Each structure stands twice: as C-alpha cells, then as structure tokens.
XYZ file of C-alpha atoms in Angstrom:
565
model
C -54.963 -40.727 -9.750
C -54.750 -42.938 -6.462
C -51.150 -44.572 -5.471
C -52.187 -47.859 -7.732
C -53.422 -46.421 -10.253
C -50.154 -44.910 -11.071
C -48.646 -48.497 -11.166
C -50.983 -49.541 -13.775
C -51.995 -48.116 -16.931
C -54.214 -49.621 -19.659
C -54.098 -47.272 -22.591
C -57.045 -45.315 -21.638
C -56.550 -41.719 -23.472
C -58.769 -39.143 -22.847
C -57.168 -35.996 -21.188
C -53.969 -34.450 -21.579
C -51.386 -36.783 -19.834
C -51.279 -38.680 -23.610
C -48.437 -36.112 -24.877
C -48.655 -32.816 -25.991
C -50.175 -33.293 -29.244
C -54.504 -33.349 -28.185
C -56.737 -34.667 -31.041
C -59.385 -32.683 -32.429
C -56.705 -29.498 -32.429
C -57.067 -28.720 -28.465
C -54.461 -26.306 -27.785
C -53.681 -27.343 -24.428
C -53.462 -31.467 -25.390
C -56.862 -32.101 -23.829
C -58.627 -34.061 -26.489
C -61.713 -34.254 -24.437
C -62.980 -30.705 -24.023
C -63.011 -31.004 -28.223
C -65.376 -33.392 -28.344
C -68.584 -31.509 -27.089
C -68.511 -29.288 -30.469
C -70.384 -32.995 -31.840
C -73.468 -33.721 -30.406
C -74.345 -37.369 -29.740
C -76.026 -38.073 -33.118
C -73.202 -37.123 -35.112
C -70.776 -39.033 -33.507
C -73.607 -42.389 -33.228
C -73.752 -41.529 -37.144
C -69.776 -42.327 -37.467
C -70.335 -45.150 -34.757
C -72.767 -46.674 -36.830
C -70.499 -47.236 -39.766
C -67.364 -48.983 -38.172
C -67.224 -52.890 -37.151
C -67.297 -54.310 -33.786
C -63.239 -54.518 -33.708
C -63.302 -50.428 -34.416
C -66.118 -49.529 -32.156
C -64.016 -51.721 -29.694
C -60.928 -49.386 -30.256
C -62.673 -46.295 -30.360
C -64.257 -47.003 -26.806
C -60.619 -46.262 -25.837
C -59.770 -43.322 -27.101
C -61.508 -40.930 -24.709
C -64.805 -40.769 -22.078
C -67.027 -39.390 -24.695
C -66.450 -41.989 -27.158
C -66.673 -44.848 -24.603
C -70.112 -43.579 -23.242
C -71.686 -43.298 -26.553
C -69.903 -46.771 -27.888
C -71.710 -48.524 -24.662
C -74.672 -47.163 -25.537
C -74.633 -47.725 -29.255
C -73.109 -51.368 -28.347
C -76.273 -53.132 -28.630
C -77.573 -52.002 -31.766
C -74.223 -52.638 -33.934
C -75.397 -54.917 -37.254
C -71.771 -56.332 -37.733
C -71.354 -59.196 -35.226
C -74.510 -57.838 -33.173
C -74.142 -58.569 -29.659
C -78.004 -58.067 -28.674
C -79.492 -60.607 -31.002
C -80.746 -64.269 -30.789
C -77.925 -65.459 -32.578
C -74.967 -64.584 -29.728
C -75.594 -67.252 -26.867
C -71.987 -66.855 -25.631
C -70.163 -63.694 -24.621
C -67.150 -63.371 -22.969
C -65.812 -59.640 -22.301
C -62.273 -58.587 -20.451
C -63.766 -55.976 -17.723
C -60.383 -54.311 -17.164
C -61.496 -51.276 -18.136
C -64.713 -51.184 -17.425
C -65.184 -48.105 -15.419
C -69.437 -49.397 -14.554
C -72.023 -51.850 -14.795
C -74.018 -49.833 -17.659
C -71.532 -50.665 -20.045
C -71.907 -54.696 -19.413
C -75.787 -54.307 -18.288
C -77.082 -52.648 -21.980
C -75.818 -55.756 -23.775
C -77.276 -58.535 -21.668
C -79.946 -60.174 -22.610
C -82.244 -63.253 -22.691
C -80.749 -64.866 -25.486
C -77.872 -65.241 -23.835
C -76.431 -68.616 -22.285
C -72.850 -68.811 -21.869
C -71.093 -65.308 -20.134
C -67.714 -64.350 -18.737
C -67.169 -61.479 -17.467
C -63.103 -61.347 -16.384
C -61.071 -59.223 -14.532
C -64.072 -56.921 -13.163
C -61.674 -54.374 -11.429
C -64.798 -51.890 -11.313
C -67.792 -53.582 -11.777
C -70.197 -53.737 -8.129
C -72.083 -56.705 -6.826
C -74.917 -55.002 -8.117
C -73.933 -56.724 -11.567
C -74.857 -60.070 -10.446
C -78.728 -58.909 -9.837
C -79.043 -57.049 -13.192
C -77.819 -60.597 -14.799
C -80.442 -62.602 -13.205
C -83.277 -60.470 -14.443
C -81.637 -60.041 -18.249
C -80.493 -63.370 -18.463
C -82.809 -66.337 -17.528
C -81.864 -68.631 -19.709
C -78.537 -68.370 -18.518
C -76.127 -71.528 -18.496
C -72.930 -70.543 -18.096
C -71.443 -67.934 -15.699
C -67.706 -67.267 -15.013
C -67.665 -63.602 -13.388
C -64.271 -62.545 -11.532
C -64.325 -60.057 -8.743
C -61.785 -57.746 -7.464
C -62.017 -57.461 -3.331
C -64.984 -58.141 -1.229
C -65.804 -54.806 0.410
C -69.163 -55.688 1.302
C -69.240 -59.805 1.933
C -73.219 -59.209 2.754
C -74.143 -56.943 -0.326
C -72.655 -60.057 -2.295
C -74.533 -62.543 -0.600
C -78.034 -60.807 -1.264
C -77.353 -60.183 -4.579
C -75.841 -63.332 -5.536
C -79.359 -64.928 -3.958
C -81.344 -62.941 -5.771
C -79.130 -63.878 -9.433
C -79.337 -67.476 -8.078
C -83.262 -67.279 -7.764
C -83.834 -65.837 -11.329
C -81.515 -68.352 -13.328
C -83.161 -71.984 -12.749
C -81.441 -73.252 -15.643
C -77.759 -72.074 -14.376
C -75.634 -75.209 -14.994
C -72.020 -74.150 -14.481
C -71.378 -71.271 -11.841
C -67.472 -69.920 -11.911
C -67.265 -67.190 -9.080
C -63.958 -65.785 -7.905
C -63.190 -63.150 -5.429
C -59.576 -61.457 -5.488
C -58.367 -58.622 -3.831
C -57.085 -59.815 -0.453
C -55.483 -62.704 0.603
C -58.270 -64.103 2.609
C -61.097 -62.859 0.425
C -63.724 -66.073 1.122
C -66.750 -66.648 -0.749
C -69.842 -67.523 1.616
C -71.598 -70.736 -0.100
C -74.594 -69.767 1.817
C -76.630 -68.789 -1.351
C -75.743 -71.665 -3.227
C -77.585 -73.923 -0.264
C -80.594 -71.367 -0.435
C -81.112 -70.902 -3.918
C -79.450 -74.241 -5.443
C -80.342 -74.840 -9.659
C -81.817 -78.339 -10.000
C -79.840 -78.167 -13.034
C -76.506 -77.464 -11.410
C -73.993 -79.653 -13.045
C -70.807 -77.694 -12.621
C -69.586 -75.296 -9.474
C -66.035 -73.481 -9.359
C -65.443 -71.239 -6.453
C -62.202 -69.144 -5.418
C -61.690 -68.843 -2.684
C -63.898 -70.110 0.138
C -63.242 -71.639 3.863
C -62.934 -75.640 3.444
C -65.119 -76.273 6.759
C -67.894 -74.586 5.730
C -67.941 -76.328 1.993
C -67.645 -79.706 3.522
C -70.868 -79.020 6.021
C -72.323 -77.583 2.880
C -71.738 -80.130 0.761
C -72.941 -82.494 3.229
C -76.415 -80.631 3.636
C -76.889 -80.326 -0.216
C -75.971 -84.027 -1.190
C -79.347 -84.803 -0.214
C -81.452 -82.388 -2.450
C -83.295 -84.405 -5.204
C -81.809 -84.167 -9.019
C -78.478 -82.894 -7.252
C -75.931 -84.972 -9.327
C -72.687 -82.499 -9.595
C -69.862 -83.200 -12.292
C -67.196 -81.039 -11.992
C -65.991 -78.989 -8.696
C -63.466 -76.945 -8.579
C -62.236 -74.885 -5.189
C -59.281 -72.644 -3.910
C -59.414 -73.044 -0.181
C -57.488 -72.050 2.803
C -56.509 -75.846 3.582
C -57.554 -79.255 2.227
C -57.447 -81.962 4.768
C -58.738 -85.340 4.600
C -62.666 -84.803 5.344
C -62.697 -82.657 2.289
C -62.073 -85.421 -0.486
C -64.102 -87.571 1.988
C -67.318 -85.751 1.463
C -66.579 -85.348 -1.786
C -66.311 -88.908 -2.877
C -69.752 -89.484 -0.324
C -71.316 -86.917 -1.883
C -70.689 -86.700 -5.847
C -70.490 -90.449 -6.775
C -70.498 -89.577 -10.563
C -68.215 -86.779 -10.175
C -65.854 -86.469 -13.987
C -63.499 -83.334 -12.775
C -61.780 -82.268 -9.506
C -59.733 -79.299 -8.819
C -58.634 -78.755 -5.162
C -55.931 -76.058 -4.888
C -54.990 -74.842 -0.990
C -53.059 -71.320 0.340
C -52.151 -71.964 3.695
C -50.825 -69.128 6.037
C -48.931 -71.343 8.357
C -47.200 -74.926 8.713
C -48.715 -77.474 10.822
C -49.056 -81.287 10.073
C -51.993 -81.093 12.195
C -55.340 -82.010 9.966
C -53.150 -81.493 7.000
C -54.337 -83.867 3.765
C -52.645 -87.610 4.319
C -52.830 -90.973 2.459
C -55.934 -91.730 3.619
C -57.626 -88.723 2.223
C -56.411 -89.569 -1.105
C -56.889 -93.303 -0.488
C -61.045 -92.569 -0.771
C -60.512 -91.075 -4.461
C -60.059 -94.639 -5.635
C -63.565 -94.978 -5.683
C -64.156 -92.094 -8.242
C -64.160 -94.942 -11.129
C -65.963 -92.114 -13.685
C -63.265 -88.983 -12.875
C -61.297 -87.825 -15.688
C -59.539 -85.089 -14.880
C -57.460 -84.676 -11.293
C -55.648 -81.582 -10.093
C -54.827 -81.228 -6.452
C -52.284 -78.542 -5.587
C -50.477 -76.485 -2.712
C -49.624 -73.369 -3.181
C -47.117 -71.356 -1.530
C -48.839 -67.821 -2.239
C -49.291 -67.627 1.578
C -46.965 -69.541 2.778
C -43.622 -72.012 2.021
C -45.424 -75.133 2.619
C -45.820 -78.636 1.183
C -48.240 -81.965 1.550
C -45.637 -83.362 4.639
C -48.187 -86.779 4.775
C -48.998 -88.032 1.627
C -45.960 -90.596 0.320
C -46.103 -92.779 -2.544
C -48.816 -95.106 -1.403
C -51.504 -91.869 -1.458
C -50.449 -91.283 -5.377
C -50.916 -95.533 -5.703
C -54.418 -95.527 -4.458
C -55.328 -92.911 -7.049
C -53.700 -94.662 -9.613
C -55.352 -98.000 -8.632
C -58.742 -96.599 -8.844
C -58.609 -93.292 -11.426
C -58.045 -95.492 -14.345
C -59.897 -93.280 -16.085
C -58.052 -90.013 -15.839
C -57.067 -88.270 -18.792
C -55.550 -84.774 -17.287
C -53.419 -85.350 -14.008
C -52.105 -82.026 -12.125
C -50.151 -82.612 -8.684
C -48.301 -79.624 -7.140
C -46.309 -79.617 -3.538
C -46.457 -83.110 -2.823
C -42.500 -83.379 -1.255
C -42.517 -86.847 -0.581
C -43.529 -88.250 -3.433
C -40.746 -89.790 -5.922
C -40.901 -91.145 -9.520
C -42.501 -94.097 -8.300
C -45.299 -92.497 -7.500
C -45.786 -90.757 -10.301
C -44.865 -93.497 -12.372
C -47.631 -95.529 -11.382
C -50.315 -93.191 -12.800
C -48.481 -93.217 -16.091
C -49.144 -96.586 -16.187
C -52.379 -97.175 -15.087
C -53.947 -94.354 -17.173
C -53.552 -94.938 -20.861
C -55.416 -92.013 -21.923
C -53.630 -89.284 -20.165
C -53.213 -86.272 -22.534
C -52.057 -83.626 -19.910
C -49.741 -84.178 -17.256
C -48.324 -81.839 -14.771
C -46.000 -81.912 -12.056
C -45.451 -78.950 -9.406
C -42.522 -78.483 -7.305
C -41.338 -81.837 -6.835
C -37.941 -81.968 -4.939
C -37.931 -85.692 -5.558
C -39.241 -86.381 -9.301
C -35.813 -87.851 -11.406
C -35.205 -88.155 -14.969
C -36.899 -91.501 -15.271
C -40.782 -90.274 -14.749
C -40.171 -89.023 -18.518
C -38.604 -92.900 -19.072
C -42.093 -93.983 -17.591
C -43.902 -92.008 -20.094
C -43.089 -94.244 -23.380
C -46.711 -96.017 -22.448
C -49.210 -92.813 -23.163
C -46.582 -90.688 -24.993
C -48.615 -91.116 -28.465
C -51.246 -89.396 -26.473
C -49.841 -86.601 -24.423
C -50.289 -83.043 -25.572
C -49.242 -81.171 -22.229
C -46.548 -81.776 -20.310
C -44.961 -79.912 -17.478
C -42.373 -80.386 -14.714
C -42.158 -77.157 -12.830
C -39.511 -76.389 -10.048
C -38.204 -79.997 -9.938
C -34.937 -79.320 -8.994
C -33.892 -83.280 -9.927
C -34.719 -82.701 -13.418
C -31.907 -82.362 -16.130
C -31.492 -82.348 -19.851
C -31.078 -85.928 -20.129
C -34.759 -86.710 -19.050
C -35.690 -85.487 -22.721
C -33.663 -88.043 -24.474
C -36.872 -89.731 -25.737
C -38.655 -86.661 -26.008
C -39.258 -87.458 -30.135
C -41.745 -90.179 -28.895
C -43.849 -87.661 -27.852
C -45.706 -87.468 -31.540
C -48.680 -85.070 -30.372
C -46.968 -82.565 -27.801
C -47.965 -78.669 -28.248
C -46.630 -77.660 -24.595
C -43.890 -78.055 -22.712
C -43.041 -76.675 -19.517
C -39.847 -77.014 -17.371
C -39.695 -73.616 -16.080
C -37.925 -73.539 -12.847
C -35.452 -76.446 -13.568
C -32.301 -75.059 -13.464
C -30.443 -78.286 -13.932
C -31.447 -78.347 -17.660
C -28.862 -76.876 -19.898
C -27.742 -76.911 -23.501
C -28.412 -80.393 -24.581
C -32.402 -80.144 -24.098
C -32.875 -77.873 -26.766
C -31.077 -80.564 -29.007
C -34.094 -83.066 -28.100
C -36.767 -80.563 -27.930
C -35.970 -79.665 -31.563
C -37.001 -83.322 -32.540
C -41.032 -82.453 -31.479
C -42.100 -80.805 -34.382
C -45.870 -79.967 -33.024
C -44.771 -78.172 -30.152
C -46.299 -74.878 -30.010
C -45.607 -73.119 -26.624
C -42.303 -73.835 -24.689
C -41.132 -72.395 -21.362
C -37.802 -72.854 -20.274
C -37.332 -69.840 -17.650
C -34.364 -70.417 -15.550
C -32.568 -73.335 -17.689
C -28.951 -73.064 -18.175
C -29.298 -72.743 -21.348
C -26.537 -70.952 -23.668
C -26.868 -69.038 -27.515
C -24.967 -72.500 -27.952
C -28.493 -74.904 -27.127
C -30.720 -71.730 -28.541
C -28.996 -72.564 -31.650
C -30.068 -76.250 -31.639
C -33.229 -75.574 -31.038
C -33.337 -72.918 -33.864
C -32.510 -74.970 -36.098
C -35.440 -77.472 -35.544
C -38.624 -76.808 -37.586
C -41.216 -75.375 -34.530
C -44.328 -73.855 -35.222
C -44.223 -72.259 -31.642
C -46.571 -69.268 -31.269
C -45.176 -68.674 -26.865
C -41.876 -68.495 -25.919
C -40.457 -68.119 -22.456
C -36.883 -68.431 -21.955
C -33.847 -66.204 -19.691
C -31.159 -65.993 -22.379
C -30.478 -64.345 -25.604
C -33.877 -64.705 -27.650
C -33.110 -63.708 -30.984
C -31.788 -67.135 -32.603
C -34.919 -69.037 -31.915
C -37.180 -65.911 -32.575
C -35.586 -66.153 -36.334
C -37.081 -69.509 -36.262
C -40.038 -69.610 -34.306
C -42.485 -67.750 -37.204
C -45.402 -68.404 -35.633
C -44.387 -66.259 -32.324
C -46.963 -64.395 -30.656
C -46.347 -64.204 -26.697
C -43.324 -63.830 -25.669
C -41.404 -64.094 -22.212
C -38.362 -61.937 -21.503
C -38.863 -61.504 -17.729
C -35.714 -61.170 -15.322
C -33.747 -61.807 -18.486
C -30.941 -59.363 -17.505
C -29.080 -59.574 -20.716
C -31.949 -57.608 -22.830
C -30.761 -54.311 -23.765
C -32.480 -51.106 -24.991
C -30.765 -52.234 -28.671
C -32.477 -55.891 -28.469
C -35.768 -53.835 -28.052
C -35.140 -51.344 -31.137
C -33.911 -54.412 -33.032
C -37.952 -55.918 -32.328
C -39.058 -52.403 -33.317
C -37.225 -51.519 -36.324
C -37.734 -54.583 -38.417
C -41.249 -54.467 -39.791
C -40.436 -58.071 -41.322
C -39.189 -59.851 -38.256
C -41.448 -62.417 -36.815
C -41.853 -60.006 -33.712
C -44.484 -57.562 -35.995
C -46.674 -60.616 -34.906
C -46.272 -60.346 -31.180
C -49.504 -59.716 -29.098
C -47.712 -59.763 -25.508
C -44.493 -59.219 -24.740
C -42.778 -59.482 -21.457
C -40.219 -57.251 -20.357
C -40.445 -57.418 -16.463
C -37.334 -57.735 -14.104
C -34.871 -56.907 -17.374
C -32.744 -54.927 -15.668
C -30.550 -54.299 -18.463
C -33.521 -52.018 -20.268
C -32.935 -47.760 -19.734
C -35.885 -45.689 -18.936
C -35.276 -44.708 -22.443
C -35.955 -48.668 -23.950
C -39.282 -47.496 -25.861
C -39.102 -44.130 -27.305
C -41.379 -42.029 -28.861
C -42.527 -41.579 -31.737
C -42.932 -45.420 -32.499
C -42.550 -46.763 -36.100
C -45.904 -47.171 -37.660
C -44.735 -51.099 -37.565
C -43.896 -51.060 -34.577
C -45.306 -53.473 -31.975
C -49.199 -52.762 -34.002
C -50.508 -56.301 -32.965
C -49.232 -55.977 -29.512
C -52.112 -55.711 -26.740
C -50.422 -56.441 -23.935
C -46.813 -55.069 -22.835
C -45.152 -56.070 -19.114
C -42.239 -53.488 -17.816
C -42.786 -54.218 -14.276
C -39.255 -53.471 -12.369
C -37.809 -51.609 -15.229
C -36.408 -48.304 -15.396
C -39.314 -47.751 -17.501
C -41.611 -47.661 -14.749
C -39.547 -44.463 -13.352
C -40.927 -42.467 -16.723
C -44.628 -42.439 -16.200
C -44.531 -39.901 -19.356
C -43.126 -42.821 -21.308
C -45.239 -45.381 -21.135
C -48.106 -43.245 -20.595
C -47.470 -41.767 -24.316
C -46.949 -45.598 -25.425
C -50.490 -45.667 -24.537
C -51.415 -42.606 -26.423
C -49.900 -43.944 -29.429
C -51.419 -47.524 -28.966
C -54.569 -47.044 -27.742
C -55.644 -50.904 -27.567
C -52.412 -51.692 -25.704
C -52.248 -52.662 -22.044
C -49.330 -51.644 -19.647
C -48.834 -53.562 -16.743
C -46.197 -51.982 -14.354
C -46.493 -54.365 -11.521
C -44.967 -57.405 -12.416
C -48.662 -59.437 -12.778
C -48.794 -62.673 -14.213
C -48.069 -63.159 -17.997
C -50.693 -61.098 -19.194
C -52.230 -59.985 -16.223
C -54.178 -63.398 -16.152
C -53.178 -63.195 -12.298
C -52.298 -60.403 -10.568
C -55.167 -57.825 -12.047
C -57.368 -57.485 -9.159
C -54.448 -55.397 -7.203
C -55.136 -52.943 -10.183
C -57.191 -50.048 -10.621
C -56.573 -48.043 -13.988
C -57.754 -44.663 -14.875
C-alpha cells in the first residue's frame, strides 16, 4: 500500500488486514484464498438471486466477488442497468479499481451519465463511452490528475466525434493545483446540439480566444457555462456577453496563485452583464484555495449594474468581493423578485441589514447563506420567521453569532439543513433551538450536539469537525442507543475532534450501531494513529467509507488526493 493509500480507506475487504477472523474459515484471516474452492457459476448462481442494493454490497467484500459482480452487472433483472428503460446512470467511481467495471454497463440506451470521483479510471474511458453511448446527452465525468494532458485530448476528440447529440458536457480534472483542461477538442469536434458546457479547471486566455472562434459556428446558441479558471478579468465576461446573447446560467469561480490588481476583474467587467436580460442564475466567486486574495476593483456600482440589468435572476452566488457593502447587495434583493437562493462569500463588509433588505423576496427564498462575514451577528435573524419557505441556512464562519440566533432560527419550521460552524453558540441557544419543531435531516455545529440531535428526528449528516468538546463517551452514547435519532445517520463527521482517543470506535460494534452510516470522517484524530482500528471498522461495515484526510464533508472535495486499496 503506497504512502496515500494508507491515509484513506474505503471499506474494501478482501485480504487479511480486516481482523483476524477470515470468512469462508481461512485459518490465517485471508478470506480471499477461500474463495477459489467456488467456481464462477456457483457464485453467478448466488449473484443472480440478490437485488441491485446486495450485489452492490457484495462487490465490496473481496476481489473475487467484485470481478464476478461487474461482470454479472449487466444482466441483473431487479433494477437492470443494461436495458432500454435506464436512460440515466450516475455511479460514485471511488472504488473503482478499472474501466471494465463502468465499460460492461454502458450502453446505447443510455442518455444522462455521471461518473464521480474516478480516482482509477484512465482517459481511455472517455473513448469506450463514445462508441457505447451515441445517444448520449448528458455527461458529468470527474478525473483525478492529468498525467498525460495529450492522451486526454485524443481521446476526448474521439468521444466528442461519436456523440453528435451531446448537449451538456461536465468535465473536471483534479489532482494538482494547476491541472488545466485544453478546450482544444471542444473547437474541433463541437455538438451542434451543445446547449450546456462546465469545465474545471482550464486557463481563462485560452477560453476567451476559444470562445471567440466558436461564437461563429452555425446553430451554436450555448445556455449555461460554467468554468473554474486561474483568473477572471474583465475580457472574460466581455466575450461572454458578445458571444452567448441568450445565455440563462453563469458560473465563474477563479484560484489565483498570487495578488496583483493588474488585469484583475473591475466594474466594468461586471458592468457588460447588464445586458444578459434572459440569465437566471449568477455565481461569480474567488477562491482562496491558492491564494489569500479578494476582487480589490469591483465596489458597489459593479453589483448595481448587475442588478439593473439581471432582473431576472433567481439564484445569486457572490464570494470575495471585499469592497462591496450591504448596499450592494441590497440592490439585487430588490430588483430580483424571484430570487430563491442567495449566497454570500466572505464578505468583510456585509451588516445585519442585507437580511432587513430581504423582507421583499423572503416568501420566496429557500437558500440562504452568509459565509465568513465577520459583520454578521445574531440580531440579523430577528425577522428570520418571514422566511416561510427556507430549507437551508448557512452562517458558517460567523463567529459573531451567539446564543440568541438559535431563538429565531427555531421560528422557521421548514428548515432542513443548518450550519452554524464556528458560532458562539452555548448548550444555553442549543436549547432554544431544540425546542423548536425542525425537520432538519444536516447538522453542522462546534458545540455540544446532543440537545438538538434529541430534536432534530429527521438527522442524517452530521458535522462534528474541530468540535473539541466530543469525547470517546459522546461517541458510545451515538452507538449504544439503537433508538436515538443517530441509528439514522448516513455521514458523520468527526475530523479535528481532538477530544476523541484512538480508542473512540471499538470493536466489536453493536449490530445497531452506525448500520445506515456510509460515510465516516476521523481526519486529525487519534484514530488515524490505529490503522487496525478503522481498518476493522471497515471489515465490519463493508459499505462504509473512511476518510482519514480531512476531505470535504463527504469527500465531495478533496477525493482526487486519494487512492484506496
């Protein structure tokens, strides 16, 4: 096992480093070696009588089983996967060890695939769906690293030239920071029936002389684009206003390495997205992955030409914009009356009142969140009851909040997900908000947990992480009450609580114990230091995933450093 590998494990059991008790009576603990007294047929003819969920678990267990589940995959009657009647398929490729496994279900019917978090999976993937899949629609594929930028090229020409229907490519390459994907291909092998393009991460020059090129192709009438770029300066939103007249959704996100004002994004860039009159959706965001830096040159009047213009938008997401106040903000709250998602990002200058500002399109917003705004405090949720269809609310990152919030949060009874990481928040405003009636399946939150777990009985995901007060007896206490709302959990995070022994999850578990949970984060734990441990925990659970690296909730970021076993 290579040095990552170790840092990442993702239940896979198949040799002896599950525990000292082997299946099929191996003396030594090896469960594999066991398996070759069965020849293929017999265990196909058990195969053949378990469900998709089963076969699904079974392909875990060990190398024998998860060869002869891919190749029996196809052929399963339950919830077939190779017949006319599945046009969308979406499979987690985590650990998918090779193509084959992916390859022997594609097929012609299909229109809509993802394939996500393809830690394994070559380049060579991309040709075999071209030829199985031309009446493809929909692609979203994720890559981890670009070892061979060329070898992705050619085959991503050769998918592009078998899939004329292909109306919404999603392509993202992960591995290194400055991974780029080469648009080349698209310009070579364009669909006429392209309406949708989302690329991560690629060199902003070379899409805007792209773009540029392509905008004068017949039939080419693009809806949606969506980019990750190394920096987004003016002649990007330029081109893209020139260039996609009818464009409905925009997502520019940048990761710059250093900080220069020079050719950074200014007013005027944003001043040419008032002409977008049919855009919807907005997000434009700077992230500080790279680098510490923020839009220096876009004020208030930037945010007041989008407002003037994108009457239209519905889902607003601004991140890193430092010298923008409420003002600004304020004026797209009231200029778009059908805004259902709003989101602010690290805002040093965003006050209580923007929430004041809402009362206009409150009856219509369903996500809200005001991350890292350090100006933000309890008493911006005064009027938070208005709010009669919000399901998420996020103020993660404001530490100025404190106990009264969870007096006025308790008031929105359709909230379902709620993160509050690094509030001041005591058992004292966990108590308030306990008692309020909230079906809330996520939770994320630094202090004590247990008062609102009692009342949240919908629970599902749940966010511990660097929540230093969580014991080794708060975790038994989840694990030894088969009736407690946390039997329903399906991830639970447990990264950065320093408080948790090596010893936190024992062996053997409770039958009850944890038997929804799929996904299980004890990055910077003591845990980590007992590879035995958690590798057992994987034994016992086979369907379970173990991140050890402190990824995103859920590995939805953070995966592509990963290889597992």
């Amino acid at each position: 096992m290579d040095e990552t590998s170790k840092r990442h494990c993702t239940g896979e059991v198949g040799g002896g480093n599950g525990g000292k008790k082997g299946g099929g009576g191996s003396s030594d603990g090896d469960f594999e070696p066991s398996m070759g007294r069965f020849t293929d047929h017999i265990i196909i003819n058990v195969l053949e009588k378990m469900d998709l969920a089963s076969l699904c678990t079974a392909a875990c267990v060990s190398p024998t089983f998860n060869s002869v589940v891919a190749y029996h995959l196809p052929f399963v009657s339950s919830s077939d996967l190779s017949g006319p009647g599945t046009k969308s398929l979406t499979i987690g490729c985590l650990r998918m060890r090779n193509d084959s496994s992916i390859i022997n279900i594609l097929g012609e019917h299909i229109e809509d695939l993802s394939l996500l978090k393809c830690t394994h999976l070559s380049y060579d993937i991309l040709r075999a769906i071209g030829e199985r899949c031309p009446n493809l629609r929909t692609l979203l594929i994720e890559f981890a690293g670009c070892d061979a930028p060329e070898l992705f090229k050619r085959k991503l020409a050769e998918m592009l030239h078998k899939v004329p229907l292909l109306e919404s490519p999603s392509i993202t390459i992960r591995g290194t920071s400055r991974d780029l994907f080469d648009v080349g291909p698209l310009g070579q092998f364009l669909p006429p029936s392209l309406k949708k393009l989302k690329l991560q991460q690629t060199d902003a020059r070379l899409f805007v002389l792209w773009l540029d090129a392509v905008r004068k192709i017949p039939l080419f009438n693009l809806r949606n684009l969506s980019l990750v770029l190394d920096l987004i300066q003016d002649d990007l939103p330029i081109t893209v206003v020139h260039s996609l007249p009818h464009l409905v959704e925009l997502d520019l996100e940048d990761r710059p390495f250093t900080l220069s004002s020079v050719g950074d994004l200014t007013n005027i860039g944003l001043q040419a997205l008032k002409f977008c009159e049919y855009l919807i959706a907005l997000s434009i965001v700077r992230s500080k992955m790279n680098y510490p830096a923020s839009f220096t040159r876009v004020d208030n009047k930037g945010i007041f030409h989008v407002s003037e213009g994108c009457k239209r938008l519905e889902a607003v997401k601004l991140g890193g914009f430092a010298k923008v106040t409420e003002a600004g903000y304020s004026s797209i709250l009231y200029s778009c009356w059908n805004l259902n998602k709003f989101e602010v990002l690290t805002s040093p200058l965003l006050s209580d009142s923007v929430i004041d500002n809402m009362t206009g399109v409150a009856r219509s917003v369903v996500e809200l969140r005001l991350s890292s705004c350090s100006l933000l405090t309890s008493e911006a949720f005064e009027h938070l009851s208005s709010f009669r269809k919000l399901e998420v609310l996020d103020t993660s990152g404001c530490e100025r909040i404190g106990d009264q919030a969870p007096f006025y949060i308790s008031k929105v009874t359709t909230l379902t997900r709620l993160n509050l990481a690094k509030a001041r928040i005591t058992d004292v405003g966990l108590a308030l908000l306990g008692a309020g009636d909230l079906p809330i399946v996520q939770l994320c939150i630094r202090k004590s947990i247990f008062t609102i777990a009692t009342a949240a009985k919908a629970l599902t995901d749940l966010s511990l992480r660097f929540c230093n007060g969580v014991t080794d007896a708060a975790v038994q206490m989840l694990m030894d009450r088969p009736d407690h709302n946390s039997s329903q959990l399906q991830m639970l995070d447990l990264c950065s609580c320093r408080g948790l022994a090596a010893e936190a999850i024992m062996l053997p578990l409770p039958l009850y114990a944890f038997y929804r949970l799929r996904w299980l984060g004890i990055g910077l734990t003591e845990i980590v230091a007992k590879r035995g441990i958690f590798s057992a925990i994987c034994a016992a659970r086979p369907r379970l995933v173990v991140c050890s690296v402190c990824c995103d909730f859920g590995c939805c970021d953070g995966w592509q450093w990963l290889k597992v076993r």
